[in-house]
Short mmCIF file of C-alpha atoms in Angstrom, two decimals:
data_model
loop_
_atom_site.label_atom_id
_atom_site.label_comp_id
_atom_site.label_asym_id
_atom_site.label_seq_id
_atom_site.Cartn_x
_atom_site.Cartn_y
_atom_site.Cartn_z
CA TRP S 2 66.81 132.91 26.46
CA GLN S 3 65.04 130.39 28.71
CA TYR S 4 67.74 127.71 28.70
CA PRO S 5 70.15 129.21 31.28
CA ALA S 6 67.38 129.21 33.89
CA LEU S 7 66.39 125.63 33.07
CA ILE S 8 69.87 124.12 32.98
CA SER S 9 71.95 126.01 35.53
CA VAL S 10 69.73 125.24 38.55
CA PRO S 11 69.88 121.40 38.19
CA PHE S 12 73.66 121.60 37.73
CA PHE S 13 74.12 123.54 40.94
CA VAL S 14 71.64 121.42 42.92
CA SER S 15 73.40 118.25 41.76
CA ALA S 16 76.73 119.66 42.92
CA MET S 17 75.33 120.48 46.37
CA PHE S 18 73.71 117.05 46.68
CA GLY S 19 76.92 115.25 45.80
CA ALA S 20 79.05 117.39 48.09
CA THR S 21 76.82 116.94 51.16
CA HIS S 22 75.92 113.26 50.75
CA HIS S 23 79.45 112.02 50.10
CA LYS S 24 80.96 113.96 52.99
CA TRP S 25 83.82 115.27 50.95
CA LYS S 26 86.42 117.45 52.52
CA ARG S 27 86.44 121.16 51.76
CA THR S 28 82.78 121.07 50.72
CA GLY S 29 82.50 124.86 50.77
CA VAL S 30 85.32 125.24 48.28
CA LYS S 31 83.77 122.68 45.96
CA LEU S 32 80.38 124.38 46.13
CA ALA S 33 82.04 127.69 45.32
CA VAL S 34 83.78 126.10 42.34
CA ALA S 35 80.49 124.56 41.16
CA LEU S 36 78.73 127.91 41.44
CA THR S 37 81.52 129.64 39.52
CA ILE S 38 81.42 127.06 36.72
CA CYS S 39 77.63 127.31 36.41
CA THR S 40 77.80 131.09 36.35
CA VAL S 41 80.45 131.15 33.64
CA LEU S 42 78.66 128.56 31.50
CA PHE S 43 75.06 129.64 31.78
CA SER S 44 74.68 133.22 32.96
CA PRO S 45 73.45 135.47 30.11
CA GLY S 46 75.67 138.32 31.29
CA THR S 47 78.99 136.50 31.03
CA PRO S 48 81.42 136.98 28.11
CA LEU S 49 80.81 133.39 27.01
CA MET S 50 77.06 133.83 26.65
CA SER S 51 77.44 137.23 24.99
CA ARG S 52 79.32 135.50 22.16
CA LEU S 53 76.36 133.23 21.47
CA SER S 54 73.13 134.00 19.68
CA ILE S 55 71.13 137.07 20.62
CA ASN S 56 68.25 134.67 21.26
CA TRP S 57 69.38 134.53 24.89
CA ALA S 58 68.21 138.11 25.37
CA LEU S 59 64.56 139.06 25.65
CA PRO S 60 63.43 141.60 23.02
CA VAL S 61 63.00 145.14 24.25
CA PRO S 62 59.26 146.00 24.23
CA ASN S 63 58.31 148.82 21.86
CA SER S 64 55.41 149.76 19.63
CA GLU S 65 56.48 147.33 16.89
CA THR S 66 57.01 144.33 19.18
CA LEU S 67 53.55 144.94 20.63
CA LEU S 68 52.12 144.86 17.11
CA MET S 69 54.04 141.63 16.46
CA GLN S 70 52.37 140.08 19.50
CA GLN S 71 49.04 141.30 18.17
CA ALA S 72 49.77 139.69 14.81
CA LEU S 73 50.62 136.36 16.47
CA GLU S 74 47.12 136.27 17.94
CA THR S 75 45.78 135.59 14.43
CA LEU S 76 47.33 132.10 14.44
CA ASP S 77 44.70 129.38 14.70
CA GLN S 78 44.92 127.65 18.06
CA ASN S 79 45.58 124.11 16.81
CA ALA S 80 47.52 124.99 13.67
CA SER S 81 51.07 123.82 12.97
CA VAL S 82 53.66 126.61 12.91
CA LEU S 83 57.23 127.00 11.65
CA ALA S 84 59.00 129.99 13.21
CA GLN S 85 62.57 131.24 13.12
CA GLU S 86 64.61 130.63 16.25
CA ASN S 87 64.20 133.91 18.10
CA ILE S 88 60.45 134.05 17.41
CA PHE S 89 59.86 130.46 18.55
CA PRO S 90 59.57 131.22 22.33
CA ASN S 91 56.37 133.13 21.54
CA ILE S 92 54.70 130.01 20.13
CA ALA S 93 56.54 127.26 22.03
CA GLU S 94 53.42 126.17 23.94
CA ARG S 95 51.74 124.95 20.75
CA ARG S 96 51.40 121.23 20.10
CA ILE S 97 53.05 121.40 16.66
CA ALA S 98 55.61 124.20 16.53
CA TYR S 99 59.18 123.94 15.26
CA THR S 100 62.18 125.97 14.20
CA TYR S 101 63.40 123.08 11.97
CA TRP S 102 60.51 121.33 10.27
CA PRO S 103 60.48 117.50 10.53
CA ALA S 104 60.86 115.87 7.12
CA ASN S 105 58.03 113.40 7.78
CA TYR S 106 55.48 116.13 8.63
CA SER S 107 53.06 117.80 6.26
CA PRO S 108 53.96 121.42 5.41
CA PRO S 109 53.13 123.82 8.25
CA ASP S 110 49.87 125.73 8.32
CA TYR S 111 51.75 128.93 9.18
CA ILE S 112 55.29 130.26 8.73
CA VAL S 113 56.43 133.15 10.95
CA ILE S 114 59.55 135.10 9.95
CA ASN S 115 61.25 138.48 10.31
CA VAL S 116 63.25 139.42 7.22
CA LEU S 117 64.95 142.33 9.03
CA ASP S 118 66.40 139.96 11.63
CA LEU S 119 69.76 138.28 11.01
CA ASP S 120 68.46 135.05 12.57
CA PHE S 121 66.24 134.59 9.52
CA TYR S 122 69.36 134.21 7.38
CA ARG S 123 71.99 132.70 9.68
CA THR S 124 71.23 129.69 11.88
CA PRO S 125 74.11 127.54 13.23
CA ASP S 126 74.36 123.87 12.24
CA GLU S 127 71.04 123.67 10.38
CA GLN S 128 69.44 125.11 7.27
CA SER S 129 68.39 128.73 7.71
CA THR S 130 64.76 129.73 8.01
CA ARG S 131 65.15 131.47 4.63
CA ASP S 132 66.16 128.16 3.05
CA ALA S 133 63.17 126.45 4.66
CA LEU S 134 60.83 129.21 3.48
CA PHE S 135 61.91 128.96 -0.14
CA GLY S 136 61.73 125.18 0.06
CA PHE S 137 58.06 125.37 1.01
CA LEU S 138 57.34 128.18 -1.46
CA SER S 139 58.65 125.97 -4.28
CA THR S 140 55.99 123.32 -3.63
CA GLN S 141 53.19 125.06 -1.72
CA ASN S 142 51.12 128.23 -1.93
CA TYR S 143 51.66 130.56 1.03
CA GLY S 144 50.16 134.03 1.31
CA ILE S 145 51.02 136.78 3.79
CA ILE S 146 48.26 137.55 6.28
CA GLU S 147 50.16 139.91 8.63
CA ASN S 148 53.02 142.38 8.08
CA VAL S 149 54.74 144.37 10.83
CA ASN S 150 57.78 145.92 9.12
CA GLY S 151 59.17 142.67 7.78
CA PHE S 152 57.65 140.47 10.51
CA PHE S 153 55.53 138.30 8.24
CA ILE S 154 52.98 135.61 9.05
CA LEU S 155 52.35 133.38 6.05
CA LYS S 156 49.36 131.06 5.83
CA LYS S 157 49.13 127.99 3.64
CA ASP S 158 46.70 128.25 0.70
CA TYR S 159 45.90 131.89 1.48
CA ASP S 160 45.23 134.23 -1.46
CA GLY S 161 43.56 137.17 0.28
CA GLN S 162 44.82 140.61 1.22
CA LYS S 163 47.51 141.00 3.86
CA ASN S 164 46.95 143.10 6.94
CA VAL S 165 49.75 145.69 6.90
CA LEU S 166 50.20 147.01 10.43
CA VAL S 167 53.58 148.58 9.57
CA PRO S 168 54.92 148.58 5.97
CA LEU S 169 58.36 147.09 5.41
CA HIS S 170 60.99 149.82 5.58
CA LEU S 171 64.68 150.20 6.31
CA SER S 172 67.40 152.79 5.91
CA LEU S 173 71.15 153.13 5.79
CA GLN S 174 72.20 154.08 9.33
CA LEU S 175 75.45 156.04 9.26
CA ASP S 176 76.50 154.78 12.71
CA GLN S 177 75.97 151.15 11.67
CA VAL S 178 77.55 150.92 8.22
CA HIS S 179 80.29 148.32 7.85
CA LYS S 180 83.57 149.93 6.86
CA LYS S 181 85.85 146.95 7.45
CA ILE S 182 85.52 143.85 5.30
CA ASN S 183 87.37 140.95 6.89
CA SER S 184 86.28 138.12 4.62
CA PHE S 185 84.33 137.40 1.45
CA GLU S 186 81.34 136.35 3.57
CA ASP S 187 81.28 139.76 5.28
CA GLN S 188 80.47 141.38 1.96
CA PHE S 189 77.12 139.62 2.00
CA LEU S 190 76.01 140.01 5.61
CA GLU S 191 72.24 140.29 5.41
CA THR S 192 70.41 143.31 6.91
CA HIS S 193 73.63 145.41 6.75
CA PHE S 194 74.94 148.10 4.44
CA PHE S 195 78.59 148.32 3.47
CA VAL S 196 80.59 151.43 2.59
CA PRO S 197 84.20 151.35 1.29
CA ASP S 198 86.94 153.25 3.10
CA LEU S 199 87.22 155.78 0.26
CA VAL S 200 83.70 156.99 1.08
CA LYS S 201 83.85 159.05 4.26
CA VAL S 202 81.21 159.28 6.97
CA GLU S 203 81.22 162.98 7.86
CA GLY S 204 78.71 163.98 10.52
CA ASP S 205 75.24 163.50 9.07
CA HIS S 206 76.19 162.33 5.58
CA LEU S 207 78.35 160.13 3.37
CA LEU S 208 80.86 162.05 1.26
CA LEU S 209 81.54 160.75 -2.25
CA SER S 210 84.51 162.89 -3.22
CA LYS S 211 85.10 164.11 -6.76
CA ASN S 212 87.99 161.68 -7.21
CA PHE S 213 85.91 158.67 -6.14
CA SER S 214 84.44 156.33 -8.73
CA GLY S 215 82.81 153.02 -7.86
CA ASN S 216 80.22 151.51 -5.52
CA ALA S 217 79.60 153.94 -2.64
CA TRP S 218 77.28 151.63 -0.68
CA TRP S 219 75.72 148.22 -1.11
CA GLY S 220 73.36 146.00 0.86
CA PRO S 221 71.29 144.91 2.72
CA TYR S 222 70.58 141.60 0.88
CA ILE S 223 67.21 141.16 2.58
CA THR S 224 64.43 138.85 1.43
CA VAL S 225 61.32 140.70 0.26
CA PRO S 226 57.90 139.38 -0.81
CA PRO S 227 56.06 140.33 -4.00
CA GLY S 228 55.01 143.97 -3.92
CA ARG S 229 55.80 147.56 -4.80
CA TYR S 230 58.81 149.32 -3.29
CA LYS S 231 60.39 152.74 -3.36
CA ILE S 232 64.02 153.70 -2.76
CA GLU S 233 64.64 157.33 -1.84
CA VAL S 234 67.97 159.15 -1.53
CA LYS S 235 68.52 162.66 -0.18
CA TYR S 236 71.72 164.30 -1.43
CA SER S 237 73.48 167.55 -2.27
CA LEU S 238 76.23 168.53 -4.72
CA SER S 239 79.24 170.78 -4.38
CA GLU S 240 78.89 172.14 -7.91
CA THR S 241 76.75 172.10 -11.03
CA THR S 242 77.88 169.88 -13.88
CA GLU S 243 76.38 168.46 -17.06
CA ARG S 244 77.79 165.05 -16.22
CA ALA S 245 76.30 162.15 -14.28
CA VAL S 246 77.24 162.31 -10.59
CA PHE S 247 75.95 159.03 -9.16
CA GLY S 248 73.67 156.10 -9.92
CA LEU S 249 71.05 154.22 -7.91
CA SER S 250 69.91 150.66 -8.54
CA ALA S 251 67.99 147.81 -6.95
CA TYR S 252 68.62 144.26 -8.05
CA TRP S 253 69.07 140.62 -7.16
CA PHE S 254 72.68 139.80 -7.98
CA LYS S 255 73.07 137.99 -11.33
CA HIS S 256 69.33 137.36 -11.59
CA ALA S 257 67.27 140.51 -12.12
CA THR S 258 67.45 144.30 -12.06
CA TYR S 259 64.27 145.82 -10.62
CA GLY S 260 64.98 149.53 -10.90
CA GLU S 261 67.80 151.94 -11.67
CA LYS S 262 68.35 155.66 -12.21
CA THR S 263 71.22 157.97 -13.08
CA ILE S 264 71.43 161.32 -11.28
CA TRP S 265 72.90 164.25 -13.21
CA GLY S 266 74.79 167.22 -11.86
CA ASN S 267 72.26 169.78 -13.14
CA GLN S 268 69.22 168.33 -11.35
CA THR S 269 69.78 170.38 -8.18
CA LEU S 270 71.56 173.58 -7.18
CA PRO S 271 74.91 173.38 -5.35
CA GLY S 272 74.39 173.05 -1.59
CA GLN S 273 70.66 172.42 -1.98
CA ILE S 274 69.33 169.09 -0.67
CA GLY S 275 67.62 167.19 -3.46
CA THR S 276 65.65 163.95 -3.48
CA VAL S 277 65.77 161.18 -6.03
CA SER S 278 63.69 158.00 -5.94
CA VAL S 279 63.31 154.72 -7.78
CA GLU S 280 60.06 152.75 -7.67
CA PHE S 281 59.82 149.13 -8.73
CA GLU S 282 57.63 146.07 -8.38
CA THR S 283 58.49 142.43 -7.78
CA SER S 284 56.14 139.68 -8.91
CA ASP S 285 57.74 136.98 -6.76
CA TRP S 286 59.79 136.61 -3.58
CA VAL S 287 63.30 138.04 -3.92
CA PRO S 288 65.84 136.09 -1.81
CA ALA S 289 68.42 138.90 -1.54
CA LEU S 290 67.48 142.42 -2.61
CA GLU S 291 70.49 144.71 -2.98
CA ILE S 292 70.44 148.51 -3.07
CA VAL S 293 73.57 149.99 -4.63
CA GLY S 294 74.78 153.56 -5.00
CA THR S 295 77.57 154.23 -7.50
CA GLY S 296 79.72 157.35 -7.64
CA PHE S 297 80.96 158.58 -11.03
CA GLY S 298 83.68 160.97 -9.82
CA ASN S 299 82.34 164.12 -11.47
CA ALA S 300 81.43 166.12 -8.33
CA ASP S 301 81.54 165.97 -4.55
CA VAL S 302 78.28 164.28 -3.50
CA SER S 303 76.92 164.35 0.05
CA VAL S 304 74.36 161.59 0.73
CA TYR S 305 72.17 162.25 3.77
CA SER S 306 69.81 159.27 3.69
CA VAL S 307 69.07 156.07 1.78
CA THR S 308 65.64 154.62 2.53
CA MET S 309 63.59 151.73 1.17
CA LEU S 310 59.83 151.64 1.76
CA GLU S 311 57.10 149.19 0.85
CA VAL S 312 54.46 151.13 -1.12
CA GLN S 313 50.81 150.37 -0.40
#
């Protein structure tokens, strides 16, 4: 976010200097053109800049961002720090701080990430912060010292307890589910849930109709550290049946299944909101945790919420 202010001013000053010292004709027009070009190229509010990374925008202060700032105060003053791109401005004044770690440097003392932020997974032109994290985890011992809902500070050679200011949690937001899949890559967009067109978003719930069979939602492919987690789904049925109505599972694709449960049509009364949960534990970092709901086509199922919570 700081680069437009740093770059645009020298460009405009250089244009004014050249126009006035060389006594060109129509200086005013040229200055206006220079100002227009600088505005289009470097102003955060222009369409061009809005197509770039969200790092150009300052984060909106809230209770969690204040806790993140509090967590950053635990970093030792002279320690080396690796931080993902949109966190880096908060530690940029340090002597050894990078978003891409130099190959000839010793591993960083601290790694600062946010697993609920897309920038952790997708970084243009370089390896992602997730790739860097797992590279260091394969050769070094890093322990979490601070946790603010997925904003983790890892310290080298740390084996103590982590300070959990806000447990990791996320939920399927009905107004943010991805209904259109434009490419294979879109099916694996981290931090997002996907819902097929056959599953309808109706007001405050997803509707898995009686004639629907298949995956009703999947995602968000987030990285999670070792720990205990709970997935909770609130739902209701249109009728009572002795058959299975939908399934719930948590796994890392093609590697491990951490928890799964089948929900039957006689576990709740028609129209009554029921709750089903799956608890599981991971002994190591999971690169891409996926939560999947599967409809079996034996009843109309209304799903009101899908939530994952780190259990303390």
